[in-house]
PDB file of C-alpha atoms in Angstrom:
ATOM      1  CA  ASP A 243     107.935  91.633  81.602  1.00  0.00           C
ATOM      2  CA  VAL A 244     107.019  89.701  78.492  1.00  0.00           C
ATOM      3  CA  PRO A 245     103.275  89.048  78.154  1.00  0.00           C
ATOM      4  CA  ASN A 246     102.304  85.394  78.703  1.00  0.00           C
ATOM      5  CA  ALA A 247     105.861  84.564  79.830  1.00  0.00           C
ATOM      6  CA  LEU A 248     106.362  82.463  82.920  1.00  0.00           C
ATOM      7  CA  GLY A 249     108.212  83.984  85.841  1.00  0.00           C
ATOM      8  CA  PRO A 250     107.841  86.745  88.416  1.00  0.00           C
ATOM      9  CA  LEU A 251     106.281  90.023  87.415  1.00  0.00           C
ATOM     10  CA  ASP A 252     108.046  93.321  88.058  1.00  0.00           C
ATOM     11  CA  ALA A 253     104.955  95.496  88.177  1.00  0.00           C
ATOM     12  CA  GLU A 254     101.203  95.552  87.807  1.00  0.00           C
ATOM     13  CA  LEU A 255      99.151  98.123  85.935  1.00  0.00           C
ATOM     14  CA  MET A 256      95.707  98.876  87.317  1.00  0.00           C
ATOM     15  CA  LEU A 257      93.051 100.793  85.371  1.00  0.00           C
ATOM     16  CA  LEU A 258      90.243 102.689  87.083  1.00  0.00           C
ATOM     17  CA  GLU A 259      87.545 104.483  85.165  1.00  0.00           C
ATOM     18  CA  GLY A 260      85.430 107.350  86.308  1.00  0.00           C
ATOM     19  CA  CYS A 261      83.907 110.662  85.336  1.00  0.00           C
ATOM     20  CA  VAL A 262      85.459 114.095  85.899  1.00  0.00           C
ATOM     21  CA  GLU A 263      83.442 117.193  85.006  1.00  0.00           C
ATOM     22  CA  GLY A 264      81.291 115.181  82.600  1.00  0.00           C
ATOM     23  CA  TYR A 265      84.218 113.518  80.815  1.00  0.00           C
ATOM     24  CA  LEU A 266      85.364 109.932  80.900  1.00  0.00           C
ATOM     25  CA  SER A 267      88.394 109.607  83.148  1.00  0.00           C
ATOM     26  CA  LEU A 268      90.869 106.728  83.076  1.00  0.00           C
ATOM     27  CA  THR A 269      93.431 106.415  85.844  1.00  0.00           C
ATOM     28  CA  PHE A 270      96.383 104.103  85.299  1.00  0.00           C
ATOM     29  CA  THR A 271      98.217 103.087  88.446  1.00  0.00           C
ATOM     30  CA  VAL A 272     101.584 101.334  88.283  1.00  0.00           C
ATOM     31  CA  MET A 273     102.452  99.141  91.257  1.00  0.00           C
ATOM     32  CA  LEU A 274     105.922  97.723  91.761  1.00  0.00           C
ATOM     33  CA  LEU A 275     105.653  94.104  92.799  1.00  0.00           C
ATOM     34  CA  ARG A 276     109.366  93.527  93.353  1.00  0.00           C
ATOM     35  CA  SER A 277     110.861  96.722  94.694  1.00  0.00           C
ATOM     36  CA  ASN A 278     114.610  96.813  95.339  1.00  0.00           C
ATOM     37  CA  THR A 279     114.197  99.568  97.904  1.00  0.00           C
ATOM     38  CA  ARG A 280     114.638  98.453 101.486  1.00  0.00           C
ATOM     39  CA  GLY A 281     113.230 100.418 104.377  1.00  0.00           C
ATOM     40  CA  ARG A 282     114.097 100.283 108.052  1.00  0.00           C
ATOM     41  CA  LEU A 283     112.187  99.467 111.211  1.00  0.00           C
ATOM     42  CA  ILE A 284     113.763 101.285 114.150  1.00  0.00           C
ATOM     43  CA  VAL A 285     112.988 100.423 117.757  1.00  0.00           C
ATOM     44  CA  GLN A 286     112.475 103.725 119.580  1.00  0.00           C
ATOM     45  CA  SER A 287     112.444 102.453 123.155  1.00  0.00           C
ATOM     46  CA  ARG A 288     112.735  99.373 125.328  1.00  0.00           C
ATOM     47  CA  ASN A 289     109.154 100.088 126.359  1.00  0.00           C
ATOM     48  CA  PRO A 290     107.013  97.572 124.407  1.00  0.00           C
ATOM     49  CA  PHE A 291     104.161 100.082 124.207  1.00  0.00           C
ATOM     50  CA  THR A 292     106.260 102.615 122.311  1.00  0.00           C
ATOM     51  CA  SER A 293     105.640 102.257 118.587  1.00  0.00           C
ATOM     52  CA  PRO A 294     108.674 101.633 116.406  1.00  0.00           C
ATOM     53  CA  HIS A 295     109.605 104.071 113.644  1.00  0.00           C
ATOM     54  CA  LEU A 296     109.050 102.724 110.137  1.00  0.00           C
ATOM     55  CA  ASP A 297     111.150 104.437 107.474  1.00  0.00           C
ATOM     56  CA  TYR A 298     109.995 103.204 104.066  1.00  0.00           C
ATOM     57  CA  LYS A 299     112.854 104.987 102.271  1.00  0.00           C
ATOM     58  CA  PRO A 300     110.630 105.201  99.179  1.00  0.00           C
ATOM     59  CA  LEU A 301     112.298 104.780  95.790  1.00  0.00           C
ATOM     60  CA  SER A 302     115.762 104.969  97.338  1.00  0.00           C
ATOM     61  CA  HIS A 303     117.035 102.299  94.920  1.00  0.00           C
ATOM     62  CA  SER A 304     117.547 103.755  91.440  1.00  0.00           C
ATOM     63  CA  SER A 305     116.320 100.589  89.707  1.00  0.00           C
ATOM     64  CA  ASP A 306     112.825 101.227  91.111  1.00  0.00           C
ATOM     65  CA  ILE A 307     112.699 104.655  89.448  1.00  0.00           C
ATOM     66  CA  ASP A 308     114.042 103.113  86.227  1.00  0.00           C
ATOM     67  CA  MET A 309     111.390 100.384  86.291  1.00  0.00           C
ATOM     68  CA  LEU A 310     108.551 102.855  86.850  1.00  0.00           C
ATOM     69  CA  ALA A 311     109.893 105.215  84.173  1.00  0.00           C
ATOM     70  CA  ASN A 312     110.145 102.385  81.629  1.00  0.00           C
ATOM     71  CA  ILE A 313     106.598 101.239  82.361  1.00  0.00           C
ATOM     72  CA  ILE A 314     105.236 104.775  82.041  1.00  0.00           C
ATOM     73  CA  ARG A 315     107.128 105.319  78.784  1.00  0.00           C
ATOM     74  CA  ARG A 316     105.789 102.027  77.393  1.00  0.00           C
ATOM     75  CA  LEU A 317     102.248 103.046  78.386  1.00  0.00           C
ATOM     76  CA  TYR A 318     102.665 106.368  76.576  1.00  0.00           C
ATOM     77  CA  MET A 319     104.207 104.803  73.441  1.00  0.00           C
ATOM     78  CA  LYS A 320     101.888 101.787  73.137  1.00  0.00           C
ATOM     79  CA  VAL A 321      98.604 103.162  74.468  1.00  0.00           C
ATOM     80  CA  PHE A 322      98.415 106.945  74.564  1.00  0.00           C
ATOM     81  CA  SER A 323     100.139 107.342  71.187  1.00  0.00           C
ATOM     82  CA  ALA A 324      97.993 104.691  69.496  1.00  0.00           C
ATOM     83  CA  GLU A 325      96.393 105.679  66.213  1.00  0.00           C
ATOM     84  CA  SER A 326      92.996 104.567  67.506  1.00  0.00           C
ATOM     85  CA  LEU A 327      93.113 107.303  70.178  1.00  0.00           C
ATOM     86  CA  GLN A 328      94.065 110.140  67.834  1.00  0.00           C
ATOM     87  CA  GLU A 329      90.422 111.041  67.144  1.00  0.00           C
ATOM     88  CA  PHE A 330      89.843 111.761  70.834  1.00  0.00           C
ATOM     89  CA  ASP A 331      90.842 114.906  72.684  1.00  0.00           C
ATOM     90  CA  ILE A 332      92.852 113.240  75.451  1.00  0.00           C
ATOM     91  CA  THR A 333      94.790 114.916  78.202  1.00  0.00           C
ATOM     92  CA  VAL A 334      97.476 112.951  80.000  1.00  0.00           C
ATOM     93  CA  THR A 335      99.389 113.565  83.180  1.00  0.00           C
ATOM     94  CA  PRO A 336     102.318 113.794  83.160  1.00  0.00           C
ATOM     95  CA  SER A 337     102.669 115.470  79.786  1.00  0.00           C
ATOM     96  CA  PHE A 338     104.506 113.832  76.889  1.00  0.00           C
ATOM     97  CA  GLU A 339     107.230 116.455  77.408  1.00  0.00           C
ATOM     98  CA  ILE A 340     107.864 115.232  80.957  1.00  0.00           C
ATOM     99  CA  VAL A 341     107.832 111.570  79.895  1.00  0.00           C
ATOM    100  CA  ALA A 342     110.434 112.311  77.194  1.00  0.00           C
ATOM    101  CA  ASP A 343     112.880 113.766  79.764  1.00  0.00           C
ATOM    102  CA  ILE A 344     114.132 111.096  82.193  1.00  0.00           C
ATOM    103  CA  GLN A 345     115.109 113.641  84.880  1.00  0.00           C
ATOM    104  CA  LYS A 346     111.707 115.330  84.795  1.00  0.00           C
ATOM    105  CA  LEU A 347     109.948 111.973  84.736  1.00  0.00           C
ATOM    106  CA  ALA A 348     111.946 110.719  87.747  1.00  0.00           C
ATOM    107  CA  GLN A 349     111.001 113.903  89.635  1.00  0.00           C
ATOM    108  CA  TRP A 350     107.330 113.459  88.670  1.00  0.00           C
ATOM    109  CA  ILE A 351     107.403 109.841  89.855  1.00  0.00           C
ATOM    110  CA  ARG A 352     108.845 110.860  93.244  1.00  0.00           C
ATOM    111  CA  LEU A 353     106.246 113.609  93.669  1.00  0.00           C
ATOM    112  CA  SER A 354     103.352 111.361  92.597  1.00  0.00           C
ATOM    113  CA  LEU A 355     104.249 108.385  94.775  1.00  0.00           C
ATOM    114  CA  TYR A 356     101.716 106.992  97.194  1.00  0.00           C
ATOM    115  CA  TYR A 357     101.837 103.892  99.306  1.00  0.00           C
ATOM    116  CA  TYR A 358      99.665 100.877  98.809  1.00  0.00           C
ATOM    117  CA  SER A 359      99.918  98.301 101.537  1.00  0.00           C
ATOM    118  CA  HIS A 360      98.986  94.675 101.058  1.00  0.00           C
ATOM    119  CA  PRO A 361     100.721  93.081 104.022  1.00  0.00           C
ATOM    120  CA  GLY A 362      99.933  89.408 103.391  1.00  0.00           C
ATOM    121  CA  GLY A 363     102.944  87.265 102.513  1.00  0.00           C
ATOM    122  CA  THR A 364     105.594  89.965 102.930  1.00  0.00           C
ATOM    123  CA  CYS A 365     107.959  87.992 105.225  1.00  0.00           C
ATOM    124  CA  ARG A 366     109.430  85.106 103.263  1.00  0.00           C
ATOM    125  CA  VAL A 367     110.298  81.961 105.203  1.00  0.00           C
ATOM    126  CA  ALA A 368     113.947  81.065 104.471  1.00  0.00           C
ATOM    127  CA  ARG A 369     114.205  77.549 103.057  1.00  0.00           C
ATOM    128  CA  ASP A 370     115.983  75.405 100.490  1.00  0.00           C
ATOM    129  CA  GLY A 371     118.885  77.844 100.336  1.00  0.00           C
ATOM    130  CA  LEU A 372     116.620  80.779  99.451  1.00  0.00           C
ATOM    131  CA  PRO A 373     116.891  83.954 101.536  1.00  0.00           C
ATOM    132  CA  GLY A 374     114.073  84.986 103.798  1.00  0.00           C
ATOM    133  CA  VAL A 375     112.989  87.157 106.693  1.00  0.00           C
ATOM    134  CA  VAL A 376     112.117  84.393 109.162  1.00  0.00           C
ATOM    135  CA  ASP A 377     113.219  80.786 109.748  1.00  0.00           C
ATOM    136  CA  HIS A 378     110.895  77.745 109.795  1.00  0.00           C
ATOM    137  CA  GLU A 379     109.888  78.561 113.399  1.00  0.00           C
ATOM    138  CA  PHE A 380     109.093  82.191 112.424  1.00  0.00           C
ATOM    139  CA  ASN A 381     112.099  83.664 114.266  1.00  0.00           C
ATOM    140  CA  VAL A 382     113.207  86.880 112.548  1.00  0.00           C
ATOM    141  CA  LEU A 383     116.654  86.196 111.134  1.00  0.00           C
ATOM    142  CA  GLY A 384     119.454  88.231 112.710  1.00  0.00           C
ATOM    143  CA  THR A 385     117.511  88.970 115.903  1.00  0.00           C
ATOM    144  CA  HIS A 386     117.004  87.292 119.274  1.00  0.00           C
ATOM    145  CA  GLY A 387     113.554  86.670 120.739  1.00  0.00           C
ATOM    146  CA  LEU A 388     111.568  88.246 117.887  1.00  0.00           C
ATOM    147  CA  ARG A 389     109.019  86.269 115.864  1.00  0.00           C
ATOM    148  CA  VAL A 390     106.517  87.103 113.161  1.00  0.00           C
ATOM    149  CA  VAL A 391     103.318  85.096 113.460  1.00  0.00           C
ATOM    150  CA  ASP A 392     100.694  86.773 111.315  1.00  0.00           C
ATOM    151  CA  ALA A 393      99.509  86.867 107.702  1.00  0.00           C
ATOM    152  CA  SER A 394     102.832  88.287 106.566  1.00  0.00           C
ATOM    153  CA  VAL A 395     104.383  84.785 106.766  1.00  0.00           C
ATOM    154  CA  PHE A 396     101.863  83.005 104.555  1.00  0.00           C
ATOM    155  CA  PRO A 397     103.815  80.774 102.164  1.00  0.00           C
TER     156      PRO A 397
END
């Protein structure tokens, strides 16, 4: 995304600071805000007390890997390679060697993935010709007798 530009963001970068073995530690976390990956919710039984199976299918859409790789590369080029940091003895993970090789970086991304769940507003209400998950009465589109009536349908 372009800084200060209007429009939806693709990702968010979060910075956490800490101390590891007496040294300052900075942890950068990249969060996809608009993933193209689509998981599946599979009903396991007609018994309503049997939990469904949720298959996230993480990073199964190649554009998600590309987005994460581009963000990581930009972070390495603009921040970690900055002249102002050259005086410090910094260690980065993954290494610059891995970031330079798209195949190795994609593998590192898959191995380093963890889930962050913020369930509010995840089921868009279909309206004005825009696609959604539920209709205006919260019926799940494409199903019969299933509604979503929780914080996931906040507008």
